[in-house]
Short mmCIF file of C-alpha atoms in Angstrom, two decimals:
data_model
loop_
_atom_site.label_atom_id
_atom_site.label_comp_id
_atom_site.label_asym_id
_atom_site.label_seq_id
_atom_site.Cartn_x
_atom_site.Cartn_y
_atom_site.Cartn_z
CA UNK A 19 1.49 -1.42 -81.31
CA UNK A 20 3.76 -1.41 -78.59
CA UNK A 21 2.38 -2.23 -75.29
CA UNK A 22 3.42 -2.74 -71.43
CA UNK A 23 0.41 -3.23 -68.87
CA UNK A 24 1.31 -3.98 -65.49
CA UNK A 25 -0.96 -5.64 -62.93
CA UNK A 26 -2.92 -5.27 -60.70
CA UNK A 27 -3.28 -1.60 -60.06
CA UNK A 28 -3.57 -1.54 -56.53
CA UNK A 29 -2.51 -4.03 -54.06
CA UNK A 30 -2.67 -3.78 -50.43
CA UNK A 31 -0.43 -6.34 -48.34
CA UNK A 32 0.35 -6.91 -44.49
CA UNK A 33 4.08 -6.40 -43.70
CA UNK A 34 5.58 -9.71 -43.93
CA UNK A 35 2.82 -11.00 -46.68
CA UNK A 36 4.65 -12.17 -49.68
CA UNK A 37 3.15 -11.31 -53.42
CA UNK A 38 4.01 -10.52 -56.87
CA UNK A 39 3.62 -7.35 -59.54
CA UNK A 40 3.16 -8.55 -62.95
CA UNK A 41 4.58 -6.77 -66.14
CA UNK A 42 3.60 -7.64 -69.52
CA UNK A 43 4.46 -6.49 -72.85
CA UNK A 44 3.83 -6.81 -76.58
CA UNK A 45 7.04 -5.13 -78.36
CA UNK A 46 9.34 -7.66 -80.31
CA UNK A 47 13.17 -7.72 -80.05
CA UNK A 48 13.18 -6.99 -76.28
CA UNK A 49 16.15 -4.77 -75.70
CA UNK A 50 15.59 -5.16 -71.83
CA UNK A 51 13.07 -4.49 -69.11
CA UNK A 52 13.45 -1.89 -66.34
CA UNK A 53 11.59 -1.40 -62.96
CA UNK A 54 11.19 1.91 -61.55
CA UNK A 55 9.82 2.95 -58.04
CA UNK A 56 8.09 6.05 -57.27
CA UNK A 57 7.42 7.14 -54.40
CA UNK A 58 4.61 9.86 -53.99
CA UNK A 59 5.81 13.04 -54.96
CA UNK A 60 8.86 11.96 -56.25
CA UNK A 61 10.49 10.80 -59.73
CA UNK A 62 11.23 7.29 -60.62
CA UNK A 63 14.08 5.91 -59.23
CA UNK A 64 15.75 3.12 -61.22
CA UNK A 65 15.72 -0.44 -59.67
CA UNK A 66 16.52 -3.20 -61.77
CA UNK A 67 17.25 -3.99 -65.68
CA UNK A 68 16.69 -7.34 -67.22
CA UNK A 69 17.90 -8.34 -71.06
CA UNK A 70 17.19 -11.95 -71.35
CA UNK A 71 14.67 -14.81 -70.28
CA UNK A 72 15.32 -16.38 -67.44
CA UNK A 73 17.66 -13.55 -65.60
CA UNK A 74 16.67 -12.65 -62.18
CA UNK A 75 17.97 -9.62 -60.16
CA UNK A 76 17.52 -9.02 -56.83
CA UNK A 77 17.80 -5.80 -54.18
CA UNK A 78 16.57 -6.43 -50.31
CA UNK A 79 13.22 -7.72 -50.39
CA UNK A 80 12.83 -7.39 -54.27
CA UNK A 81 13.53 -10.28 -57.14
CA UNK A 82 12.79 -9.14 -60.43
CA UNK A 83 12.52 -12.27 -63.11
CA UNK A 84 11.57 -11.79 -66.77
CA UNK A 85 9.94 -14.60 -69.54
CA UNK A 86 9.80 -14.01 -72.93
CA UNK A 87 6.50 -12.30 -72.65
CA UNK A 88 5.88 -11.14 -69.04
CA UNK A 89 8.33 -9.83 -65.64
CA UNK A 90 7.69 -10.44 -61.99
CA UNK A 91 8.67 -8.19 -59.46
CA UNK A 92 8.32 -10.60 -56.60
CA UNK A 93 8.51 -8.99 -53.10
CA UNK A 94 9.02 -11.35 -50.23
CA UNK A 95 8.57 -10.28 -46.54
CA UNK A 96 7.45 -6.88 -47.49
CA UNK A 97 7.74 -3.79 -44.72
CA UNK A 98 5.71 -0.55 -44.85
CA UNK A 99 8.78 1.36 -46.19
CA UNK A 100 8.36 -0.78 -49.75
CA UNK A 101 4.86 1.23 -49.90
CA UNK A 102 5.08 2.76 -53.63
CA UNK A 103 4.49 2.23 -57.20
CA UNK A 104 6.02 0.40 -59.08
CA UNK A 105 6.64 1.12 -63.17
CA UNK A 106 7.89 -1.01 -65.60
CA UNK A 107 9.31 0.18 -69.13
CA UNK A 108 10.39 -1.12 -72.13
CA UNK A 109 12.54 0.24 -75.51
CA UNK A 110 10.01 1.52 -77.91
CA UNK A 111 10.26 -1.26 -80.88
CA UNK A 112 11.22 2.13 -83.05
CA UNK A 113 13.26 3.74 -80.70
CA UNK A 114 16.40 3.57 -82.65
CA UNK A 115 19.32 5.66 -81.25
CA UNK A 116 16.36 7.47 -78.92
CA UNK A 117 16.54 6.04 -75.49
CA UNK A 118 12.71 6.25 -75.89
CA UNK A 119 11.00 4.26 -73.27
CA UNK A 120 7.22 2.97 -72.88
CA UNK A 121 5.70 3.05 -69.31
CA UNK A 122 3.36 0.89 -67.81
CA UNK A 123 0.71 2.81 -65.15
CA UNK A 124 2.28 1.29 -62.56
CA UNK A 125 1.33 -1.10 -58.73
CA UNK A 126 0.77 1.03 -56.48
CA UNK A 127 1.54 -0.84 -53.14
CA UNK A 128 0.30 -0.25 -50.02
CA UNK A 129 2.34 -2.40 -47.11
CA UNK A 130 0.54 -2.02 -43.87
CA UNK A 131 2.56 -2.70 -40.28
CA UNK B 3 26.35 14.96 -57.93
CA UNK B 4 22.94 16.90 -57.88
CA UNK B 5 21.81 14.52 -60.96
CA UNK B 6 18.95 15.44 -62.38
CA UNK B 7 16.73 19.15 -61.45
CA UNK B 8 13.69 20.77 -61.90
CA UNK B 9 12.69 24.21 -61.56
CA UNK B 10 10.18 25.47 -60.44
CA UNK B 11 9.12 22.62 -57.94
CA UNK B 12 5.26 23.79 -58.38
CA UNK B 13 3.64 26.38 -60.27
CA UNK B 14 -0.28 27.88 -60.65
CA UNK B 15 -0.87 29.39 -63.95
CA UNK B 16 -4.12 31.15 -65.73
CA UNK B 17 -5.33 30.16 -68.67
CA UNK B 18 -3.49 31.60 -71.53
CA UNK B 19 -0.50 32.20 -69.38
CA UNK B 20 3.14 31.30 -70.93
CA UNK B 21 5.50 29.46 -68.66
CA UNK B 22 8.81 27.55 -69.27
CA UNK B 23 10.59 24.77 -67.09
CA UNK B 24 13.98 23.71 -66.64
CA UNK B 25 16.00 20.79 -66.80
CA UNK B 26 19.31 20.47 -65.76
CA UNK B 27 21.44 17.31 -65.36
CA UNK B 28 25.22 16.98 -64.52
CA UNK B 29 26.03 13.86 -65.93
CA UNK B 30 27.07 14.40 -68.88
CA UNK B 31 23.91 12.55 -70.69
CA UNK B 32 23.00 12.72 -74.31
CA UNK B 33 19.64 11.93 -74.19
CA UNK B 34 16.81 13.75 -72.47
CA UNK B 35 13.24 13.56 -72.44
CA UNK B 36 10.44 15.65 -70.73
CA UNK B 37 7.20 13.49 -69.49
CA UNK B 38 3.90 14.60 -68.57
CA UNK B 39 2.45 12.28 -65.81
CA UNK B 40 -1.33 11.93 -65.11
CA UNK B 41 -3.67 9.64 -62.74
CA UNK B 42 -4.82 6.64 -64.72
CA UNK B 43 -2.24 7.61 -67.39
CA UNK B 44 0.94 7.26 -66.57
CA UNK B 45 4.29 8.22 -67.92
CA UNK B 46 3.78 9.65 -71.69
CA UNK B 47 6.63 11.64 -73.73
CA UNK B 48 6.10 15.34 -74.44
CA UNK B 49 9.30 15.65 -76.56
CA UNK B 50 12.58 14.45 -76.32
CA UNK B 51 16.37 14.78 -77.59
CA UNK B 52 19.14 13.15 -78.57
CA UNK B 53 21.97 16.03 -78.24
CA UNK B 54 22.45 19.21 -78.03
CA UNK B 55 20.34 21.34 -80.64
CA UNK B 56 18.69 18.42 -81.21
CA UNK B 57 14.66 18.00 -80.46
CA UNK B 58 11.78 15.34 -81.53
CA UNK B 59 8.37 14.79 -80.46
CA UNK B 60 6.89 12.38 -78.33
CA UNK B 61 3.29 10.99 -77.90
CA UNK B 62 1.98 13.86 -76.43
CA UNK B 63 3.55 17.26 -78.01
CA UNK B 64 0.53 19.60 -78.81
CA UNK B 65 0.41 22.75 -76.69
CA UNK B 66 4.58 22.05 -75.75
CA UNK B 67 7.75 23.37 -76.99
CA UNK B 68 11.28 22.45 -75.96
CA UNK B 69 14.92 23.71 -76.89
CA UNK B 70 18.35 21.74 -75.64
CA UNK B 71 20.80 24.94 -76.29
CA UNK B 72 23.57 23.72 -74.20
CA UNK B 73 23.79 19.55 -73.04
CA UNK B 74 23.00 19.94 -69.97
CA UNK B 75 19.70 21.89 -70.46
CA UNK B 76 16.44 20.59 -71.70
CA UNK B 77 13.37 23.45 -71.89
CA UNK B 78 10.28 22.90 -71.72
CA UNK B 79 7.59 25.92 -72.72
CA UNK B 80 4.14 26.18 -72.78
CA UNK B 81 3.04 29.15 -75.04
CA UNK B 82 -0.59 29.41 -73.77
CA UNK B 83 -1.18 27.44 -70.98
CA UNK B 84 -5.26 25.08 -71.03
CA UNK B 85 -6.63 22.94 -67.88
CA UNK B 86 -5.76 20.49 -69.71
CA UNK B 87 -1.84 20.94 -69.14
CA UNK B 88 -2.59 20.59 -65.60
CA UNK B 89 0.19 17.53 -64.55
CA UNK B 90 2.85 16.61 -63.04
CA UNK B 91 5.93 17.67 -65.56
CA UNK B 92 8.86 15.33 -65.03
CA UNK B 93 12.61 15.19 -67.00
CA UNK B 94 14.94 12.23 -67.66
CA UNK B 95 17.84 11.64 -68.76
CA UNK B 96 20.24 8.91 -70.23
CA UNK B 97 23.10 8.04 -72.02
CA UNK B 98 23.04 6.55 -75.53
CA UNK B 99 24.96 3.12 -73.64
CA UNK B 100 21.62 2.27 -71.95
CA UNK B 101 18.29 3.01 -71.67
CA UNK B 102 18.19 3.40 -67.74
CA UNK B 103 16.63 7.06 -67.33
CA UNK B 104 17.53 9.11 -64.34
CA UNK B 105 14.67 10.83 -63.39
CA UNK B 106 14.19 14.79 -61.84
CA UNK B 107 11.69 15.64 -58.70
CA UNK B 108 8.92 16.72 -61.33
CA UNK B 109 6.94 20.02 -61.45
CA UNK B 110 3.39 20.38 -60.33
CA UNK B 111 1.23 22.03 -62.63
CA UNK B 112 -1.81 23.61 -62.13
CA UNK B 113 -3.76 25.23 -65.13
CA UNK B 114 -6.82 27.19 -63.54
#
């Protein structure tokens, strides 16, 4: 069964206190991996796409890398605005011509000042 | 460019009570979906489509129905509303090139 957990659930930094969001998932023939932020009361808004081990993207304060099993979404230096969750999603294995996606539930970070 | 919109932005409904949302994009997009979001849950597919007069189910598509009469709409109705519909209702869409969804604001749902 297709699967994409995302860890931890929570995490609570200090502005400037460097960490990491993990993103793992179980579907074969990755047909890429895409980070979302949502920020409360809002829909996700599309960050990042990665297709291939080894590719990196970055955008500010965020780098997103991806292995063949797992993706980081490393956030160095972080400031209160960064507070949100984060979602990852992958292609359903059987998504065909669907678009269909499969969600994590998501980091919700808390940056304090 | 208003991208992707919702209406209503909230809603209260009895039990029992019929309702149906809107989607509406402007970008021309094939593909759009209708999520139901929940704490502890997160994002699961009610029902989605590929085209225009064109619908499938998701994970999740007891108690929903959805039409996609012209491209840029996507419906979403709820026949007799239950508690258990009580969510936060949000659309996407995409084009069939990639699989990066552009989300809407979402819909509050309350089922009382």
């Amino acid at each position: 069964e297709d699967q994409v957990t995302q860890s931890p659930e929570a995490l609570r930094l200090q502005e400037g206190e460097s960490s990491s969001l993990n993103c793992s998932y179980t579907v074969s023939g990755l047909r890429g991996l895409f980070w979302y932020r949502q920020d409360p009361g809002k829909g996700p808004e599309f960050l990042f796409t990665l297709y291939s081990a080894g590719e990196e993207k970055e955008k500010e304060r965020l780098k997103a890398t991806l292995t063949k099993k797992e993706s980081f979404l490393h956030i160095t230096a972080p400031k209160p605005e960064d507070s949100a969750t984060y979602l990852c999603a992958v292609p359903a294995r059987r998504s065909g011509n669907t678009g269909k996606l499969i969600f994590g539930q998501g980091t919700t970070l808390q940056v304090k000042p | 460019n208003a991208g992707v919109t919702q209406t209503p932005k909230f809603r209260v409904l009895k039990t029992g009570q019929s309702m149906t949302l809107l989607c509406a994009q402007d970008m021309n997009h094939e593909y759009m979906y209708w999520y139901r979001q929940d704490p502890g849950m997160g994002l699961r597919l009610i029902h989605y489509s590929v085209g225009e007069g064109t619908t499938a189910k998701g994970e999740v598509p007891d108690g929903y129905n959805v039409s996609r009469l012209k491209k840029q709409n996507f419906l979403l109705g709820l026949e007799s509303a239950a508690p258990s519909q009580t969510s936060v209702y949000f659309c996407a869409s995409n084009s069939p090139m990639d699989y990066e969804q552009y989300f809407g604001p979402g819909t509050r749902l309350t089922v009382t």
